[in-house]
């Protein structure tokens, strides 16, 4: 069985102290990746928008591999200098101009490409070709939940997407369980389901104090909950990285 990559970290970079605390936790667990947003595409312009380039500077000091979202072409170069991978968020899956620029400007830099919340798998795979045909095929596809009539979760995690994408493409599949769930209590079950379905990677939001988080507090695991989940995930016998 291949490795299971865990992209863990806060919804957003909030401070140096917050990042140091999460970084130590991830490192102590023997994991290698930190996720954290600095350019936050929020539903409301009145919500916390991320620390922008100041946040990127904090992220660049992290002694782990890092991944952050890019929302505009002008951010690509700075993110490539500061981080180890680029994320394209759900809201930008159909921003074809951005996808083309990512393809052209990033060579084989890893790109985590999220599914649009209302996109079919076929539309998602097709959109990924805007990146690959413009020069970068180092793509990780990330399922993050879709909109359905069900409203007891933030989005409906489409577990079927994992085997379907594996059948239709050669790209690794990541599952972002946190944005799908919208509720930290549901995250461990969804993470185990994703691994059982064959996911190559998981994205999990983790915060030292979720109640005080500036964004997505209800869905973020605290450090103790994250440690417990990692212990549970080790039972699948995959090497966690
Ligand atoms: C995120 O991962 O920070 C994020 C905003 O997720 P999504 O694009 O899936 O909503
Ligand atoms: Mn978030």
Coordinates of N, CA and C and ligand atoms in Angstrom, one line a residue:
X1 N 0.9 -1.2 0.0 CA 0.0 0.0 0.0 C 0.9 1.3 0.0
X2 N 0.5 2.3 -0.7 CA 1.2 3.5 -0.8 C 1.1 4.3 0.5
X3 N 1.9 5.4 0.6 CA 1.8 6.2 1.8 C 0.5 7.0 1.8
X4 N 0.2 7.4 3.0 CA -1.0 8.3 3.2 C -0.5 9.7 3.6
X5 N -0.7 10.6 2.7 CA -0.2 12.0 3.1 C -1.3 12.7 3.9
X6 N -0.9 13.4 4.9 CA -1.8 14.1 5.8 C -1.5 15.6 5.7
X7 N -2.3 16.4 5.1 CA -2.2 17.8 5.0 C -3.0 18.4 6.2
X8 N -2.3 18.6 7.3 CA -3.0 19.1 8.5 C -2.6 20.5 8.8
X9 N -3.5 21.2 9.4 CA -3.1 22.6 9.8 C -4.4 23.5 9.9
X10 N -4.2 24.7 10.3 CA -5.3 25.6 10.5 C -6.0 26.0 9.2
X11 N -7.3 26.4 9.3 CA -7.9 27.0 8.2 C -7.1 28.1 7.7
X12 N -6.7 29.0 8.6 CA -5.9 30.2 8.2 C -4.7 30.4 9.1
X13 N -3.6 31.0 8.6 CA -2.5 31.5 9.4 C -3.1 32.7 10.2
X14 N -2.9 32.6 11.5 CA -3.5 33.8 12.3 C -2.3 34.5 13.0
X15 N -1.3 33.7 13.4 CA -0.2 34.3 14.2 C 1.0 33.4 14.1
X16 N 2.2 33.9 14.5 CA 3.4 33.1 14.5 C 3.2 32.0 15.6
X17 N 2.7 32.4 16.8 CA 2.5 31.5 17.9 C 1.6 30.4 17.6
X18 N 0.5 30.7 16.9 CA -0.5 29.6 16.5 C 0.2 28.6 15.6
X19 N 1.0 29.1 14.6 CA 1.7 28.3 13.7 C 2.7 27.4 14.3
X20 N 3.5 28.0 15.3 CA 4.5 27.2 16.0 C 3.9 26.0 16.7
X21 N 2.8 26.3 17.4 CA 2.2 25.3 18.2 C 1.7 24.1 17.3
X22 N 1.1 24.4 16.2 CA 0.6 23.3 15.3 C 1.8 22.6 14.6
X23 N 2.8 23.4 14.3 CA 4.0 22.8 13.7 C 4.6 21.7 14.6
X24 N 4.8 22.1 15.9 CA 5.4 21.1 16.8 C 4.5 19.9 16.9
X25 N 3.2 20.0 17.0 CA 2.3 18.9 17.1 C 2.5 18.0 15.9
X26 N 2.5 18.5 14.7 CA 2.6 17.8 13.4 C 4.0 17.0 13.4
X27 N 5.0 17.8 13.8 CA 6.4 17.2 13.8 C 6.5 16.1 14.8
X28 N 6.0 16.3 16.0 CA 6.0 15.2 17.0 C 5.3 14.0 16.6
X29 N 4.3 14.1 15.7 CA 3.6 12.9 15.2 C 4.3 12.2 14.1
X30 N 5.5 12.8 13.7 CA 6.3 12.3 12.6 C 5.7 12.5 11.2
X31 N 4.8 13.6 11.1 CA 4.2 13.9 9.8 C 5.0 15.1 9.2
X32 N 4.7 15.3 7.9 CA 5.6 16.2 7.2 C 4.9 17.4 6.5
X33 N 3.6 17.5 6.6 CA 2.9 18.6 5.8 C 2.1 19.5 6.8
X34 N 2.1 20.7 6.4 CA 1.2 21.7 7.0 C 0.3 22.4 6.0
X35 N -0.9 22.5 6.2 CA -1.8 23.3 5.4 C -2.2 24.6 6.1
X36 N -2.3 25.7 5.5 CA -2.8 26.9 6.1 C -3.1 27.9 5.1
X37 N -4.2 28.6 5.2 CA -4.6 29.6 4.2 C -4.1 31.0 4.6
X38 N -3.7 31.7 3.6 CA -3.4 33.2 3.8 C -4.2 34.1 2.9
X39 N -4.6 33.6 1.7 CA -5.5 34.3 0.9 C -6.8 33.6 1.0
X40 N -7.7 34.0 1.8 CA -8.9 33.2 2.1 C -10.1 33.7 1.3
X41 N -10.7 32.8 0.5 CA -11.9 33.1 -0.3 C -13.1 33.0 0.5
X42 N -13.5 34.0 1.3 CA -14.6 33.9 2.2 C -16.0 34.2 1.5
X43 N -17.0 33.6 2.0 CA -18.4 33.9 1.5 C -18.7 35.3 1.6
X44 N -18.4 35.9 2.8 CA -18.7 37.3 3.1 C -17.5 38.2 3.1
X45 N -17.5 39.3 2.5 CA -16.4 40.2 2.5 C -16.1 40.8 3.9
X46 N -17.1 40.6 4.8 CA -16.9 41.1 6.2 C -16.2 40.1 7.0
X47 N -16.0 38.9 6.6 CA -15.3 37.9 7.4 C -13.8 38.0 7.2
X48 N -13.1 37.4 8.1 CA -11.6 37.5 8.1 C -11.1 36.9 6.7
X49 N -10.3 37.8 6.1 CA -9.9 37.5 4.7 C -8.5 36.8 4.6
X50 N -7.9 36.5 5.8 CA -6.5 35.9 5.8 C -5.5 37.1 5.9
X51 N -4.3 36.7 6.3 CA -3.2 37.7 6.5 C -2.5 38.0 5.3
X52 N -2.8 37.4 4.1 CA -2.2 37.8 2.9 C -0.7 37.5 2.9
X53 N 0.1 38.5 2.3 CA 1.5 38.3 2.2 C 2.2 38.2 3.6
X54 N 1.7 38.9 4.6 CA 2.3 38.7 5.9 C 2.1 37.3 6.4
X55 N 1.0 36.7 6.1 CA 0.8 35.3 6.5 C 1.7 34.4 5.8
X56 N 2.0 34.7 4.5 CA 2.8 33.9 3.7 C 4.3 33.9 4.3
X57 N 4.7 35.0 4.8 CA 6.0 35.1 5.4 C 6.1 34.2 6.7
X58 N 5.0 34.2 7.4 CA 5.0 33.3 8.6 C 5.0 31.8 8.2
X59 N 4.3 31.5 7.1 CA 4.2 30.2 6.6 C 5.6 29.7 6.0
X60 N 6.3 30.7 5.5 CA 7.6 30.3 4.9 C 8.6 30.0 5.9
X61 N 8.4 30.3 7.2 CA 9.3 30.0 8.3 C 9.0 28.6 8.8
X62 N 8.0 28.0 8.4 CA 7.6 26.7 8.9 C 8.6 25.6 8.5
X63 N 9.0 24.7 9.4 CA 10.0 23.7 9.1 C 9.3 22.4 8.6
X64 N 8.2 22.5 7.9 CA 7.5 21.4 7.4 C 7.2 21.7 5.9
X65 N 6.8 20.7 5.1 CA 6.3 21.1 3.8 C 5.0 21.8 3.9
X66 N 4.8 22.8 3.1 CA 3.6 23.6 3.3 C 2.8 23.7 2.0
X67 N 1.5 23.9 2.2 CA 0.6 24.1 1.1 C -0.4 25.2 1.4
X68 N -0.6 26.1 0.5 CA -1.6 27.2 0.7 C -2.3 27.5 -0.6
X69 N -3.5 28.1 -0.4 CA -4.3 28.4 -1.6 C -3.9 29.7 -2.3
X70 N -3.9 29.6 -3.7 CA -3.7 30.7 -4.5 C -5.1 31.1 -5.1
X71 N -5.4 32.4 -5.0 CA -6.7 32.9 -5.6 C -6.5 33.8 -6.8
X72 N -5.3 34.2 -7.0 CA -5.0 35.1 -8.2 C -3.7 34.8 -8.8
X73 N -3.6 35.0 -10.1 CA -2.3 34.8 -10.8 C -1.1 35.5 -10.1
X74 N -1.4 36.7 -9.7 CA -0.3 37.5 -9.1 C 0.3 36.9 -7.9
X75 N -0.3 36.0 -7.3 CA 0.2 35.3 -6.0 C 1.1 34.1 -6.3
X76 N 1.1 33.6 -7.5 CA 1.7 32.3 -7.8 C 3.2 32.3 -7.5
X77 N 3.9 33.3 -7.9 CA 5.4 33.3 -7.8 C 5.7 33.3 -6.3
X78 N 5.1 34.2 -5.5 CA 5.4 34.3 -4.1 C 5.1 33.0 -3.4
X79 N 4.0 32.4 -3.7 CA 3.6 31.1 -3.0 C 4.6 30.0 -3.4
X80 N 5.1 30.0 -4.7 CA 6.0 29.0 -5.0 C 7.3 29.2 -4.3
X81 N 7.7 30.4 -4.0 CA 8.9 30.7 -3.2 C 8.8 30.3 -1.8
X82 N 7.6 30.5 -1.2 CA 7.4 30.3 0.2 C 6.9 28.9 0.6
X83 N 6.3 28.2 -0.3 CA 5.6 26.9 0.1 C 6.1 25.7 -0.8
X84 N 5.6 24.6 -0.5 CA 6.0 23.3 -1.2 C 4.9 22.9 -2.2
X85 N 3.7 23.4 -2.1 CA 2.6 23.0 -3.0 C 1.6 24.1 -3.0
X86 N 0.8 24.2 -4.1 CA -0.2 25.2 -4.3 C -1.6 24.5 -4.2
X87 N -2.5 25.1 -3.6 CA -3.9 24.6 -3.6 C -4.8 25.6 -4.4
X88 N -5.6 24.9 -5.2 CA -6.7 25.7 -5.9 C -8.0 25.3 -5.3
X89 N -8.7 26.3 -4.7 CA -9.9 26.0 -3.9 C -11.1 25.7 -4.8
X90 N -12.1 25.2 -4.1 CA -13.4 24.8 -4.7 C -14.0 26.0 -5.5
X91 N -13.9 27.2 -5.0 CA -14.5 28.3 -5.6 C -13.8 28.7 -6.9
X92 N -12.6 28.2 -7.1 CA -11.9 28.6 -8.3 C -11.7 27.4 -9.3
X93 N -12.5 26.3 -9.1 CA -12.3 25.2 -10.0 C -12.6 25.6 -11.4
X94 N -13.5 26.6 -11.6 CA -13.9 27.0 -13.0 C -13.3 28.3 -13.4
X95 N -12.3 28.8 -12.6 CA -11.6 30.0 -13.0 C -10.5 29.6 -14.0
X96 N -10.9 29.4 -15.2 CA -10.0 28.8 -16.2 C -8.8 29.7 -16.5
X97 N -9.0 31.0 -16.4 CA -7.8 31.9 -16.6 C -6.7 31.6 -15.6
X98 N -7.2 31.4 -14.3 CA -6.2 31.1 -13.3 C -5.6 29.7 -13.5
X99 N -6.4 28.8 -13.9 CA -5.9 27.4 -14.1 C -4.8 27.4 -15.2
X100 N -5.1 28.1 -16.3 CA -4.2 28.2 -17.4 C -2.8 28.8 -16.9
X101 N -2.9 29.9 -16.1 CA -1.7 30.6 -15.6 C -1.0 29.6 -14.7
X102 N -1.7 28.9 -13.9 CA -1.0 27.9 -13.0 C -0.2 26.9 -13.8
X103 N -0.9 26.4 -14.8 CA -0.2 25.4 -15.7 C 1.0 26.0 -16.3
X104 N 0.9 27.2 -16.8 CA 2.1 27.8 -17.5 C 3.2 28.2 -16.6
X105 N 2.9 28.6 -15.4 CA 3.9 29.2 -14.5 C 4.5 28.3 -13.5
X106 N 4.0 27.1 -13.3 CA 4.5 26.3 -12.2 C 5.3 25.1 -12.5
X107 N 5.6 24.8 -13.8 CA 6.4 23.6 -14.2 C 5.8 22.4 -13.6
X108 N 6.6 21.7 -12.7 CA 6.0 20.5 -12.1 C 5.8 20.6 -10.6
X109 N 5.6 21.9 -10.2 CA 5.3 22.2 -8.8 C 4.0 21.5 -8.4
X110 N 3.9 20.8 -7.2 CA 2.6 20.1 -6.9 C 1.4 21.0 -6.8
X111 N 0.3 20.7 -7.4 CA -0.9 21.5 -7.4 C -2.1 20.6 -6.9
X112 N -2.6 21.0 -5.7 CA -3.8 20.3 -5.2 C -5.0 21.0 -5.7
X113 N -5.8 20.3 -6.5 CA -6.9 20.9 -7.2 C -8.2 20.4 -6.7
X114 N -8.9 21.3 -6.0 CA -10.2 20.9 -5.3 C -11.3 20.8 -6.3
X115 N -12.2 20.0 -6.0 CA -13.5 19.9 -6.8 C -14.4 21.0 -6.5
X116 N -15.0 21.6 -7.5 CA -16.0 22.7 -7.2 C -17.2 22.1 -6.5
X117 N -17.8 22.8 -5.6 CA -18.8 22.3 -4.7 C -20.0 21.9 -5.5
X118 N -20.2 22.3 -6.7 CA -21.4 21.9 -7.5 C -20.9 21.3 -8.9
X119 N -19.7 20.8 -8.9 CA -19.2 20.2 -10.1 C -19.3 18.7 -10.2
X120 N -19.6 18.2 -11.3 CA -19.6 16.7 -11.5 C -18.1 16.3 -11.5
X121 N -17.9 15.0 -11.4 CA -16.5 14.5 -11.4 C -16.0 14.7 -12.8
X122 N -16.8 14.6 -13.8 CA -16.4 14.8 -15.2 C -16.0 16.2 -15.5
X123 N -16.7 17.2 -14.9 CA -16.4 18.6 -15.1 C -15.0 18.9 -14.4
X124 N -14.9 18.3 -13.2 CA -13.6 18.5 -12.4 C -12.4 17.9 -13.2
X125 N -12.5 16.7 -13.7 CA -11.4 16.1 -14.4 C -11.1 16.9 -15.7
X126 N -12.2 17.4 -16.3 CA -12.0 18.2 -17.5 C -11.3 19.5 -17.2
X127 N -11.7 20.1 -16.1 CA -11.0 21.4 -15.7 C -9.6 21.2 -15.3
X128 N -9.2 20.0 -14.8 CA -7.8 19.7 -14.5 C -6.9 19.8 -15.7
X129 N -7.6 19.6 -16.9 CA -6.8 19.6 -18.1 C -6.3 21.0 -18.5
X130 N -7.0 22.0 -17.9 CA -6.5 23.4 -18.2 C -5.1 23.6 -17.5
X131 N -4.9 22.8 -16.5 CA -3.6 22.9 -15.8 C -2.6 22.0 -16.6
X132 N -3.0 20.8 -16.8 CA -2.0 19.8 -17.4 C -1.7 20.2 -18.9
X133 N -2.7 20.7 -19.7 CA -2.3 21.0 -21.1 C -1.5 22.3 -21.2
X134 N -1.5 23.0 -20.1 CA -0.6 24.2 -20.1 C 0.7 24.0 -19.4
X135 N 1.0 22.8 -19.1 CA 2.4 22.5 -18.7 C 2.6 21.8 -17.4
X136 N 1.6 21.6 -16.5 CA 1.9 21.0 -15.2 C 0.9 19.8 -15.0
X137 N 1.5 18.6 -15.0 CA 0.6 17.4 -14.7 C 0.8 16.9 -13.3
X138 N 1.5 17.6 -12.5 CA 1.7 17.2 -11.1 C 0.6 17.6 -10.2
X139 N -0.5 16.9 -10.4 CA -1.8 17.3 -9.9 C -2.3 16.3 -8.8
X140 N -2.8 16.8 -7.7 CA -3.5 15.9 -6.7 C -4.9 16.4 -6.8
X141 N -5.9 15.5 -7.0 CA -7.3 15.9 -7.0 C -7.9 15.8 -5.6
X142 N -8.6 16.8 -5.2 CA -9.1 16.8 -3.8 C -10.6 17.0 -3.8
X143 N -11.2 15.9 -3.3 CA -12.7 15.9 -3.1 C -12.9 16.6 -1.7
X144 N -13.9 17.5 -1.7 CA -14.1 18.3 -0.5 C -15.6 18.5 -0.1
X145 N -16.4 17.6 -0.7 CA -17.8 17.7 -0.4 C -18.5 18.5 -1.5
X146 N -19.8 18.1 -1.7 CA -20.6 18.8 -2.8 C -21.9 19.2 -2.2
X147 N -22.6 20.1 -2.9 CA -23.9 20.6 -2.4 C -25.0 19.6 -2.8
X148 N -25.7 19.2 -1.8 CA -26.9 18.4 -2.1 C -28.1 18.9 -1.3
X149 N -29.2 18.2 -1.2 CA -30.3 18.7 -0.4 C -30.1 18.4 1.1
X150 N -29.1 17.6 1.4 CA -28.8 17.3 2.8 C -28.1 18.5 3.5
X151 N -28.7 18.9 4.6 CA -28.1 20.0 5.3 C -27.6 19.8 6.7
X152 N -27.5 18.5 7.1 CA -27.0 18.2 8.4 C -25.4 18.2 8.4
X153 N -24.8 18.3 7.2 CA -23.4 18.5 7.2 C -23.2 19.7 6.3
X154 N -22.0 20.3 6.4 CA -21.7 21.6 5.6 C -21.9 21.3 4.1
X155 N -21.2 20.2 3.7 CA -21.4 19.7 2.3 C -21.5 18.2 2.4
X156 N -21.9 17.5 1.3 CA -22.0 16.0 1.4 C -20.7 15.5 0.8
X157 N -20.0 14.7 1.7 CA -18.7 14.2 1.2 C -19.1 13.1 0.2
X158 N -18.6 13.2 -1.0 CA -18.8 12.2 -2.0 C -17.7 11.2 -2.0
X159 N -17.9 10.2 -1.2 CA -16.9 9.1 -1.0 C -16.7 8.4 -2.3
X160 N -17.7 8.2 -3.1 CA -17.6 7.5 -4.4 C -16.6 8.2 -5.3
X161 N -16.4 9.5 -5.1 CA -15.4 10.2 -5.9 C -14.0 9.5 -5.9
X162 N -13.7 8.9 -4.7 CA -12.3 8.3 -4.6 C -12.2 7.2 -5.6
X163 N -13.0 6.1 -5.5 CA -12.8 5.1 -6.5 C -13.1 5.5 -8.0
X164 N -14.1 6.4 -8.1 CA -14.4 6.9 -9.5 C -13.2 7.6 -10.1
X165 N -12.6 8.5 -9.4 CA -11.4 9.2 -9.9 C -10.2 8.2 -10.1
X166 N -10.1 7.3 -9.2 CA -9.0 6.3 -9.4 C -9.2 5.5 -10.7
X167 N -10.5 5.3 -11.0 CA -10.8 4.5 -12.2 C -10.5 5.4 -13.5
X168 N -10.8 6.7 -13.4 CA -10.8 7.5 -14.6 C -9.5 8.4 -14.7
X169 N -8.6 8.4 -13.7 CA -7.4 9.2 -13.9 C -6.3 8.5 -13.1
X170 N -5.1 9.0 -13.4 CA -3.9 8.5 -12.7 C -3.4 9.4 -11.6
X171 N -4.2 10.5 -11.3 CA -3.7 11.4 -10.3 C -4.1 10.8 -8.9
X172 N -3.2 11.2 -7.9 CA -3.6 10.8 -6.5 C -4.8 11.6 -6.1
X173 N -5.6 11.0 -5.2 CA -6.8 11.6 -4.7 C -6.7 11.9 -3.2
X174 N -7.0 13.2 -2.9 CA -7.0 13.7 -1.5 C -8.4 13.9 -1.1
X175 N -8.8 13.7 0.2 CA -10.1 14.0 0.7 C -10.0 15.0 1.8
X176 N -10.6 16.1 1.6 CA -10.7 17.2 2.6 C -11.9 16.9 3.4
X177 N -11.7 16.3 4.6 CA -12.9 15.9 5.4 C -13.4 17.0 6.2
X178 N -12.6 18.0 6.5 CA -13.0 19.1 7.4 C -14.1 20.0 6.7
X179 N -13.8 20.5 5.5 CA -14.7 21.4 4.8 C -16.0 20.6 4.4
X180 N -15.9 19.3 4.2 CA -17.1 18.5 3.9 C -18.0 18.5 5.2
X181 N -17.4 18.1 6.3 CA -18.1 17.9 7.5 C -18.7 19.2 8.1
X182 N -17.8 20.2 8.2 CA -18.3 21.4 8.8 C -18.4 21.3 10.4
X183 N -18.0 20.1 10.9 CA -18.3 19.8 12.3 C -17.2 18.9 12.8
X184 N -16.4 19.3 13.7 CA -15.2 18.5 14.1 C -15.6 17.1 14.6
X185 N -16.8 16.9 15.2 CA -17.2 15.6 15.7 C -17.3 14.6 14.6
X186 N -17.5 15.0 13.4 CA -17.7 14.1 12.2 C -16.4 13.8 11.5
X187 N -15.4 14.6 11.8 CA -14.2 14.5 11.0 C -13.5 13.1 11.1
X188 N -13.4 12.5 12.3 CA -12.7 11.2 12.4 C -13.4 10.1 11.5
X189 N -14.7 10.0 11.6 CA -15.4 9.0 10.8 C -15.2 9.2 9.3
X190 N -15.3 10.4 8.9 CA -15.1 10.7 7.5 C -13.7 10.4 7.0
X191 N -12.7 10.7 7.9 CA -11.3 10.4 7.6 C -11.1 8.9 7.4
X192 N -11.7 8.1 8.3 CA -11.5 6.7 8.2 C -12.2 6.2 6.9
X193 N -13.4 6.7 6.6 CA -14.1 6.3 5.4 C -13.3 6.6 4.2
X194 N -12.7 7.8 4.2 CA -11.9 8.1 3.0 C -10.7 7.2 2.8
X195 N -10.1 6.8 3.9 CA -8.9 5.9 3.8 C -9.4 4.6 3.4
X196 N -10.5 4.1 3.9 CA -11.1 2.8 3.5 C -11.4 2.8 2.0
X197 N -11.8 3.9 1.5 CA -12.2 4.0 0.1 C -11.0 4.1 -0.8
X198 N -9.8 4.3 -0.2 CA -8.5 4.2 -1.0 C -7.9 5.6 -1.2
X199 N -8.3 6.6 -0.4 CA -7.7 7.9 -0.6 C -6.2 7.9 -0.5
X200 N -5.5 8.7 -1.2 CA -4.0 8.8 -1.1 C -3.6 9.8 -0.1
X201 N -4.5 10.7 0.2 CA -4.1 11.8 1.1 C -5.4 12.3 1.8
X202 N -5.2 12.9 2.9 CA -6.3 13.6 3.7 C -6.0 15.0 4.0
X203 N -6.9 15.9 3.9 CA -6.7 17.3 4.4 C -7.6 17.4 5.6
X204 N -7.0 17.9 6.7 CA -7.7 17.9 8.0 C -7.3 19.3 8.7
X205 N -8.3 20.1 9.0 CA -8.1 21.3 9.7 C -7.8 21.1 11.2
X206 N -6.8 21.7 11.7 CA -6.3 21.6 13.1 C -6.0 22.9 13.6
X207 N -6.4 23.2 14.8 CA -6.2 24.5 15.4 C -5.9 24.3 16.9
X208 N -5.0 25.1 17.5 CA -4.7 24.9 19.0 C -6.0 25.2 19.8
X209 N -6.8 26.2 19.3 CA -8.0 26.6 20.1 C -9.1 26.9 19.1
X210 N -9.8 25.8 18.6 CA -10.8 26.0 17.6 C -11.9 27.1 17.9
X211 N -12.2 27.1 19.2 CA -13.2 28.1 19.6 C -12.8 29.5 19.3
X212 N -11.5 29.8 19.3 CA -11.0 31.1 19.1 C -10.6 31.4 17.6
X213 N -10.8 30.3 16.8 CA -10.3 30.4 15.4 C -11.0 31.6 14.6
X214 N -10.3 32.3 13.8 CA -10.8 33.4 13.0 C -11.7 32.9 11.8
X215 N -11.6 31.6 11.5 CA -12.4 31.1 10.4 C -12.6 29.6 10.6
X216 N -13.7 29.1 10.3 CA -14.0 27.6 10.3 C -13.7 27.0 11.7
X217 N -14.0 27.7 12.8 CA -13.8 27.1 14.1 C -14.5 25.8 14.3
X218 N -15.8 25.7 14.0 CA -16.6 24.5 14.4 C -16.0 23.2 13.7
X219 N -15.3 23.3 12.6 CA -14.9 22.1 12.0 C -13.4 21.7 12.3
X220 N -12.7 22.6 13.0 CA -11.3 22.3 13.3 C -11.1 21.4 14.5
X221 N -10.2 20.4 14.4 CA -9.8 19.6 15.5 C -8.8 20.3 16.4
X222 N -8.9 20.1 17.7 CA -7.8 20.6 18.5 C -6.7 19.6 18.5
X223 N -5.6 20.0 19.1 CA -4.4 19.2 18.9 C -4.5 17.8 19.5
X224 N -5.3 17.7 20.6 CA -5.5 16.4 21.2 C -6.4 15.5 20.4
X225 N -7.4 16.1 19.8 CA -8.3 15.4 18.9 C -7.5 14.9 17.7
X226 N -6.6 15.8 17.2 CA -5.9 15.4 16.0 C -4.9 14.2 16.3
X227 N -4.3 14.3 17.4 CA -3.4 13.2 17.8 C -4.2 11.9 17.9
X228 N -5.3 11.9 18.5 CA -6.2 10.7 18.6 C -6.6 10.2 17.2
X229 N -6.9 11.1 16.3 CA -7.2 10.7 14.9 C -6.0 10.0 14.2
X230 N -4.9 10.6 14.4 CA -3.7 10.0 13.8 C -3.4 8.6 14.3
X231 N -3.6 8.4 15.6 CA -3.4 7.1 16.2 C -4.4 6.1 15.5
X232 N -5.6 6.6 15.3 CA -6.7 5.7 14.7 C -6.3 5.4 13.3
X233 N -5.8 6.4 12.6 CA -5.5 6.2 11.1 C -4.3 5.2 11.0
X234 N -3.4 5.2 12.0 CA -2.2 4.3 11.8 C -2.7 2.9 11.8
X235 N -3.9 2.6 12.3 CA -4.3 1.2 12.3 C -4.6 0.6 10.9
X236 N -4.7 1.5 9.9 CA -5.0 1.1 8.5 C -3.7 0.5 7.9
X237 N -2.6 0.7 8.6 CA -1.3 0.0 8.2 C -0.6 0.8 7.1
X238 N -1.1 2.0 6.8 CA -0.4 2.8 5.8 C 0.7 3.6 6.5
X239 N 1.7 4.0 5.7 CA 2.7 4.8 6.3 C 2.2 6.3 6.2
X240 N 2.1 6.9 7.3 CA 1.6 8.3 7.3 C 2.7 9.3 7.1
X241 N 2.6 10.2 6.1 CA 3.6 11.2 5.9 C 3.0 12.6 5.9
Ligands
LIG1 C1 -9.6 25.6 2.3 O1 -9.1 24.5 2.2 O2 -9.0 26.5 3.0 C2 -10.8 26.0 1.6 C3 -11.3 27.3 1.5 O3 -11.5 25.0 1.1 P1 -12.6 24.9 -0.1 O4 -11.9 25.6 -1.3 O5 -12.7 23.4 -0.4 O6 -13.8 25.5 0.4
LIG2 MN1 -11.3 26.3 6.3

